[in-house]
Amino acid sequence: MGRLLGYLTVFAMTYAFYVVFTGATSVFSLVLGALASAVVSVVVKPLVVSGEPRVSDIARLAYLAVYYLYYMVVAEVRAHVAIARTVFGRRMDISPAIVEVPYHVKTSYGMTLVAGSITNTPGTVVVQVDPERRRFYVHWLYAKAFEPDRAREEISAEFERFAQRIFG
Amino acid sequence: MRLREVVVAVSVALMVLLLAYVVSAGGLGPLAPRELRELARSYLANAYNPWNVTQSSLSLEAVTAIVWDYRGIDTFFETSVLFASIVGVSLIFRGYRERPGIGGRGLSEIVKTSTRVLLPLILVAGVSIALHGHLTPGGGFQGGSFIAVLLVLATVVFSLDFLVERGLASGRLLALRSAGLLGVLATSVALLAVGLALGIDAYIFQNMVREGSELSMPQWLLDRPTGGTLLFFNVFEALAVAAGLALAFLVLSLREEEVGEAMAAGEWHE
């Protein structure tokens, strides 16, 4: 049952993407797409999902939704405003540097979410990851701190708080 | 300094303006005519024409109708040329074989994880482009290229072992490529075979009912036309192109441990 749910999850993601991608409304597209998505999810499932889904995953999904809103509405906008100020302003008040940022999430999905959030926010880019020492190397346009833990506090602590709850 | 920038900007703008004038006056070759030519009009009128099926391929996409029906033999040879070039590539690389377990680092864990999530999406997008070839722009070649990109992406991100461990070594890819081409071939003579079996006249590359032949490929699937042979051509072509392009990329990304022995043998012969 649990394994079937894993397949269904991948199928739902794939089929939802298919419907949006094709803009399908005809029975022809919907039926063939369902068949194609079923085949694709059988082939790809072992790569995408490990472990079995549980009821408590609904809470994680809710966190994901909250995080998405927070990230898009608060974090992104704040960072964009800062960058826009630098681009259009007269003073170049930047201090670019590459800093070490430790991370504590355990799964690769959690780590990817944190790294993606850092990179997608203007002003910070993950340039390297060291999985053994659990550290990102982040290019930071407004480097305010060089000690790893203080840099983490400034850059990714908020992202990681959510990533921990969503992916562990 | 300022003056120089102004001069550069003005001269670039002037060049674009003059070039536009020359092109629109027909200075770089004859302009396309405003009204459709007779040939184009007949294709547009007949690509989807349920009132006169003997002239039509019942495809909503005129380009696919032309490519796989009106000039289907042409396209068949095009596909064969691509196949020949893939055969050429594997001939040059004969004697080299993938060896699983060499291992490769691939890219970082971040890229690997994101790619893992992307894999099913790219795959289903490629399949949908192939399936809708007779309804919207796209088709077998485009869909197949999509899927080949996926395999190339997996090779770069995870290393060659990723494909080899999943049974997509060069031998299997060549077999898939041949299966796709055989599917194209079978589709092109399907109605002819039926005609021979039943003793009815039929043509090669026949799609719908034609003058002198009552046979026809299935015209509708659920609530959309299939374009008869077009749907089958697109699906088989997608398989052939995906396997073929992936094979070409795979042999180019063989690793030193895999080509070493064959290289040494080659040097002996010289």
XYZ file of C-alpha atoms in Angstrom:
438
model
C 0.000 0.000 0.000
C 2.732 2.408 1.006
C 4.747 1.608 -2.103
C 1.698 2.156 -4.283
C 1.279 5.572 -2.689
C 4.842 6.402 -3.635
C 4.068 5.617 -7.272
C 0.842 7.615 -7.059
C 2.735 10.647 -5.739
C 5.143 10.610 -8.678
C 2.242 9.991 -11.046
C 0.309 12.964 -9.654
C 3.307 15.280 -10.038
C 4.029 14.062 -13.573
C 0.421 14.166 -14.725
C -0.205 17.606 -13.234
C 2.848 18.886 -15.106
C 1.643 17.185 -18.301
C -1.781 18.832 -18.101
C -0.275 22.279 -17.523
C 2.408 21.772 -20.186
C -0.011 20.661 -22.916
C -2.968 22.748 -21.766
C -4.939 19.587 -22.456
C -8.719 19.701 -22.454
C -9.519 16.929 -24.914
C -10.212 13.360 -23.792
C -7.542 12.240 -26.288
C -4.815 14.257 -24.542
C -5.983 13.478 -21.027
C -6.173 9.700 -21.592
C -2.883 9.389 -23.505
C -1.221 11.670 -20.956
C -2.418 9.521 -18.086
C -0.987 6.448 -19.805
C 2.332 8.188 -20.506
C 2.544 9.541 -16.944
C 1.857 6.079 -15.539
C 4.696 4.567 -17.568
C 7.021 7.451 -16.668
C 6.267 7.225 -12.953
C 6.896 3.460 -12.910
C 10.277 4.024 -14.587
C 11.334 7.033 -12.531
C 9.834 6.408 -9.086
C 12.897 4.718 -7.514
C 14.938 7.836 -8.345
C 12.505 10.363 -6.933
C 10.970 8.790 -3.849
C 12.622 6.843 -1.079
C 10.753 5.513 1.925
C 7.010 5.329 2.249
C 4.506 8.154 2.544
C 2.799 8.632 5.903
C -0.240 10.553 7.105
C 2.010 13.068 8.858
C 3.307 14.104 5.420
C 0.252 16.317 5.089
C 1.723 18.544 7.782
C 4.946 18.731 5.813
C 2.996 19.729 2.710
C 1.322 22.500 4.695
C 4.743 23.733 5.820
C 5.851 23.670 2.199
C 2.905 25.862 1.222
C 3.623 28.320 4.055
C 7.293 28.368 3.129
C 6.508 29.011 -0.525
C 4.380 32.011 0.415
C 6.956 33.328 2.883
C 9.804 32.866 0.419
C 8.069 34.450 -2.571
C 6.396 37.304 -0.705
C 8.919 38.219 2.000
C 12.418 36.868 1.357
C 12.490 37.378 -2.410
C 11.000 40.852 -2.335
C 13.357 42.002 0.416
C 16.402 40.768 -1.507
C 15.187 42.220 -4.797
C 14.682 45.625 -3.229
C 18.223 45.576 -1.817
C 19.711 44.643 -5.197
C 17.603 47.196 -7.058
C 18.821 49.881 -4.659
C 22.431 48.970 -5.486
C 21.823 48.784 -9.232
C 19.964 52.085 -9.534
C 21.669 53.927 -6.662
C 24.766 56.057 -6.978
C 26.700 54.448 -4.131
C 28.165 50.982 -4.644
C 27.826 49.893 -1.030
C 28.729 46.281 -1.700
C 31.372 44.086 -0.104
C 31.471 40.882 -2.158
C 33.034 37.825 -0.552
C 32.745 34.050 -0.491
C 31.776 32.802 2.949
C 31.365 29.414 4.571
C 27.800 28.595 5.567
C 27.193 25.380 7.526
C 23.934 23.467 7.162
C 22.282 20.920 9.424
C 19.437 19.419 7.354
C 19.958 15.702 6.834
C 18.202 14.780 3.590
C 19.412 15.703 0.117
C 16.015 17.271 -0.648
C 16.334 19.517 2.420
C 19.854 20.493 1.456
C 18.759 21.224 -2.095
C 15.885 23.365 -0.855
C 18.222 25.457 1.305
C 20.807 25.778 -1.474
C 18.132 26.651 -4.026
C 16.623 29.250 -1.732
C 20.021 30.864 -1.177
C 20.867 30.926 -4.875
C 17.449 32.101 -6.013
C 17.616 35.053 -3.636
C 19.408 37.916 -5.366
C 22.725 38.744 -3.735
C 23.706 35.262 -2.631
C 24.819 32.311 -4.771
C 25.923 28.865 -3.635
C 29.110 28.193 -5.584
C 30.210 24.931 -3.947
C 28.963 22.371 -1.492
C 31.046 20.137 0.734
C 28.772 17.291 1.843
C 31.374 15.783 4.197
C 31.820 18.921 6.268
C 28.192 19.922 5.618
C 29.032 23.367 4.342
C 27.992 25.613 1.499
C 30.394 28.107 0.008
C 28.279 31.131 -0.750
C 29.143 34.188 -2.780
C 27.616 37.045 -0.853
C 27.298 40.517 -2.305
C 26.870 42.252 1.050
C 29.146 40.177 3.274
C 28.418 41.291 6.827
C 29.963 38.373 8.697
C 32.720 35.919 7.963
C 32.349 33.485 10.863
C 30.401 30.486 9.475
C 27.702 30.498 12.137
C 27.058 34.241 11.963
C 26.962 34.079 8.160
C 24.439 31.253 8.420
C 22.333 33.354 10.772
C 22.268 36.155 8.181
C 21.835 34.059 5.032
C 20.103 30.750 5.513
C 18.889 30.236 9.095
C 15.314 31.105 8.163
C 15.333 28.909 5.046
C 16.754 26.023 6.998
C 14.165 26.248 9.754
C 11.514 25.472 7.132
C 13.615 22.953 5.176
C 14.140 21.027 8.411
C 10.404 20.731 8.937
C 9.556 19.987 5.302
C 12.252 17.483 4.353
C 14.147 16.786 7.578
C 34.571 59.577 -24.413
C 30.948 60.681 -24.330
C 31.061 61.794 -27.964
C 32.498 58.463 -29.007
C 29.638 56.575 -27.376
C 27.094 58.792 -29.093
C 28.749 58.252 -32.468
C 28.792 54.486 -31.972
C 25.138 54.401 -30.938
C 24.009 56.553 -33.855
C 25.978 54.571 -36.419
C 24.628 51.239 -35.136
C 21.084 52.615 -35.313
C 21.764 53.915 -38.821
C 23.110 50.546 -39.930
C 20.018 48.729 -38.634
C 17.765 51.266 -40.342
C 19.582 51.027 -43.691
C 19.686 47.233 -43.504
C 15.954 47.143 -42.794
C 15.373 49.414 -45.792
C 17.496 47.257 -48.101
C 15.781 44.045 -46.960
C 12.284 45.461 -47.275
C 13.069 46.781 -50.756
C 14.105 43.290 -51.851
C 17.802 44.133 -52.089
C 18.938 40.862 -50.492
C 16.823 38.567 -52.648
C 13.201 38.313 -53.712
C 10.561 38.875 -51.042
C 8.014 36.225 -50.148
C 4.770 36.883 -51.999
C 1.909 38.303 -49.983
C -0.708 35.896 -51.258
C -0.423 32.118 -50.783
C 0.795 30.125 -53.718
C -1.451 27.457 -55.211
C 0.544 24.599 -53.690
C 0.476 26.045 -50.165
C -3.246 26.707 -50.475
C -3.972 23.125 -51.473
C -1.948 21.757 -48.535
C -3.705 24.064 -46.099
C -7.102 23.150 -47.502
C -6.445 19.412 -47.502
C -4.354 18.675 -44.410
C -7.574 18.426 -42.429
C -10.483 17.937 -44.796
C -13.106 15.432 -43.568
C -15.325 16.252 -46.591
C -12.739 15.014 -49.054
C -10.758 12.355 -47.252
C -9.074 10.980 -50.379
C -6.942 14.144 -50.518
C -6.541 14.576 -46.771
C -4.446 13.142 -43.955
C -6.912 14.353 -41.309
C -4.149 16.122 -39.404
C -4.723 19.480 -37.745
C -1.021 20.226 -38.152
C -0.247 20.944 -41.812
C 3.521 20.640 -41.335
C 3.279 17.122 -39.908
C 0.834 16.178 -42.654
C 3.354 17.288 -45.277
C 6.368 15.781 -43.549
C 4.940 12.327 -42.817
C 2.178 11.949 -45.410
C 2.450 14.106 -48.541
C 6.227 13.663 -48.666
C 6.476 10.654 -46.366
C 9.043 8.768 -48.468
C 11.352 11.781 -48.258
C 11.110 11.799 -44.494
C 11.661 8.077 -44.340
C 14.972 8.499 -46.135
C 15.860 11.412 -43.876
C 15.352 9.168 -40.885
C 17.452 6.504 -42.586
C 20.253 9.021 -43.126
C 20.237 9.836 -39.415
C 20.293 6.107 -38.740
C 23.260 5.661 -41.085
C 25.166 8.392 -39.302
C 24.511 6.715 -35.954
C 25.762 3.452 -37.462
C 28.831 5.378 -38.626
C 29.469 6.708 -35.129
C 29.222 3.272 -33.577
C 31.462 1.890 -36.341
C 34.189 4.411 -35.539
C 33.895 3.506 -31.864
C 33.779 -0.261 -32.471
C 35.557 -2.350 -29.871
C 34.843 0.156 -27.121
C 32.417 -0.985 -24.499
C 30.994 0.664 -21.423
C 32.262 -0.845 -18.219
C 29.926 -0.258 -15.304
C 31.371 0.387 -11.877
C 34.162 2.771 -12.862
C 32.156 5.358 -11.029
C 32.079 9.024 -11.664
C 31.491 11.909 -9.363
C 29.060 13.749 -11.578
C 27.947 17.148 -10.379
C 27.146 18.233 -6.833
C 24.401 16.746 -4.668
C 22.314 19.880 -5.214
C 22.277 19.418 -8.993
C 21.659 15.685 -8.653
C 18.632 16.172 -6.420
C 17.086 18.845 -8.632
C 17.701 16.716 -11.719
C 16.026 13.742 -10.065
C 12.835 15.767 -9.677
C 13.112 17.109 -13.228
C 13.588 13.694 -14.902
C 9.908 12.607 -14.979
C 8.810 16.085 -16.079
C 11.212 16.260 -19.043
C 10.332 12.701 -20.023
C 6.569 13.293 -20.015
C 7.018 16.594 -21.877
C 8.951 14.788 -24.627
C 6.319 12.077 -24.869
C 3.511 14.625 -25.048
C 5.241 16.524 -27.874
C 5.471 13.272 -29.835
C 1.857 12.289 -29.111
C 0.494 15.679 -30.188
C 2.574 15.897 -33.363
C -0.496 15.836 -35.611
C -2.410 18.373 -33.483
C 0.117 21.025 -32.468
C 3.604 22.057 -33.616
C 6.147 19.398 -32.737
C 6.269 15.723 -33.527
C 8.404 12.626 -33.293
C 11.750 14.244 -33.967
C 11.177 17.081 -31.524
C 9.832 14.802 -28.809
C 12.669 12.349 -29.343
C 15.234 15.145 -29.058
C 13.605 16.172 -25.769
C 14.046 12.667 -24.398
C 17.617 12.483 -25.712
C 18.393 15.713 -23.842
C 17.144 14.008 -20.713
C 19.593 11.126 -21.211
C 22.442 13.542 -21.935
C 21.553 15.511 -18.811
C 21.560 12.329 -16.739
C 24.976 11.372 -18.145
C 26.484 14.745 -17.291
C 24.870 15.056 -13.864
C 25.172 11.477 -12.580
C 27.976 10.052 -14.813
C 27.803 7.457 -17.569
C 27.255 4.651 -15.055
C 23.752 5.970 -14.469
C 22.640 4.954 -17.980
C 24.699 1.763 -18.145
C 23.360 0.475 -14.811
C 19.822 1.008 -16.062
C 20.414 -1.108 -19.130
C 20.827 1.836 -21.522
C 24.283 0.786 -22.750
C 25.139 1.402 -26.403
C 24.011 -2.062 -27.547
C 20.545 -1.589 -26.076
C 20.273 1.938 -27.448
C 21.141 0.689 -30.935
C 18.467 -1.998 -30.569
C 15.899 0.622 -29.518
C 16.967 2.807 -32.423
C 16.452 -0.094 -34.826
C 13.106 -0.956 -33.237
C 11.950 2.634 -33.812
C 13.036 2.561 -37.435
C 11.379 -0.826 -37.973
C 8.203 0.639 -36.467
C 8.349 3.493 -38.993
C 8.868 0.951 -41.774
C 6.011 -1.245 -40.550
C 3.664 1.748 -40.362
C 4.505 2.759 -43.918
C 3.609 -0.655 -45.361
C 0.852 -1.591 -42.868
C -2.053 -0.905 -45.224
C -0.219 -2.501 -48.117
C 0.206 -5.703 -46.075
C -3.473 -5.692 -45.152
C -4.355 -5.097 -48.789
C -2.191 -7.984 -49.962
C -3.705 -10.284 -47.358
C -7.282 -9.361 -48.288
C -6.659 -9.009 -51.993
C -7.562 -5.293 -52.053
C -5.513 -2.629 -53.842
C -3.402 -0.460 -51.518
C -0.336 1.801 -51.666
C 2.828 2.105 -49.625
C 2.675 5.101 -47.267
C -1.090 5.008 -47.626
C -2.831 6.874 -44.847
C -6.552 7.463 -45.421
C -8.912 6.209 -48.094
C -7.297 6.986 -51.447
C -8.457 6.883 -55.021
C -8.577 3.200 -55.966
C -8.238 1.892 -52.406
C -10.888 1.499 -49.747
C -8.438 0.805 -46.912
C -7.784 3.429 -44.237
C -5.828 3.862 -41.031
C -7.909 4.612 -37.911
C -9.110 8.193 -38.223
C -10.211 9.063 -34.718
C -9.062 8.170 -31.237
C -11.578 9.257 -28.591
C -12.423 12.878 -29.423
C -9.473 13.846 -31.644
C -8.306 12.796 -35.122
C -5.206 10.603 -35.144
C -3.977 11.651 -38.558
C -3.953 7.904 -39.356
C -0.323 6.917 -39.803
C 0.940 10.217 -38.375
C 0.425 9.251 -34.733
C 2.314 5.985 -35.253
C 5.100 7.647 -37.248
C 5.570 10.249 -34.519
C 5.732 7.700 -31.710
C 8.218 5.422 -33.493
C 10.284 8.357 -34.700
C 10.492 9.686 -31.141
C 11.833 6.322 -29.972
C 14.330 6.155 -32.833
C 15.584 9.724 -32.401
C 15.852 9.526 -28.613
C 17.860 6.297 -28.727
C 19.974 7.427 -31.678
C 20.992 10.827 -30.331
C 21.608 9.386 -26.863
C 23.819 6.690 -28.397
C 25.890 9.265 -30.297
C 26.412 11.251 -27.108
C 27.132 8.157 -25.049
C 30.025 6.932 -27.190
C 31.489 10.443 -27.181
C 31.469 10.458 -23.377
C 33.197 7.075 -22.930
C 35.913 7.201 -20.306
C 39.603 6.560 -20.612
C 39.395 3.186 -18.852
C 36.878 2.053 -21.442
C 38.676 3.169 -24.580
C 42.171 2.360 -23.336
C 42.435 -1.257 -24.512
C 40.934 -0.669 -27.923
C 43.205 2.348 -28.393
C 46.239 0.222 -27.579
C 45.115 -2.404 -30.110
C 44.683 0.323 -32.726
C 48.192 1.603 -32.125
C 49.544 -1.921 -32.643
C 48.012 -2.073 -36.108
C 49.607 1.188 -37.059
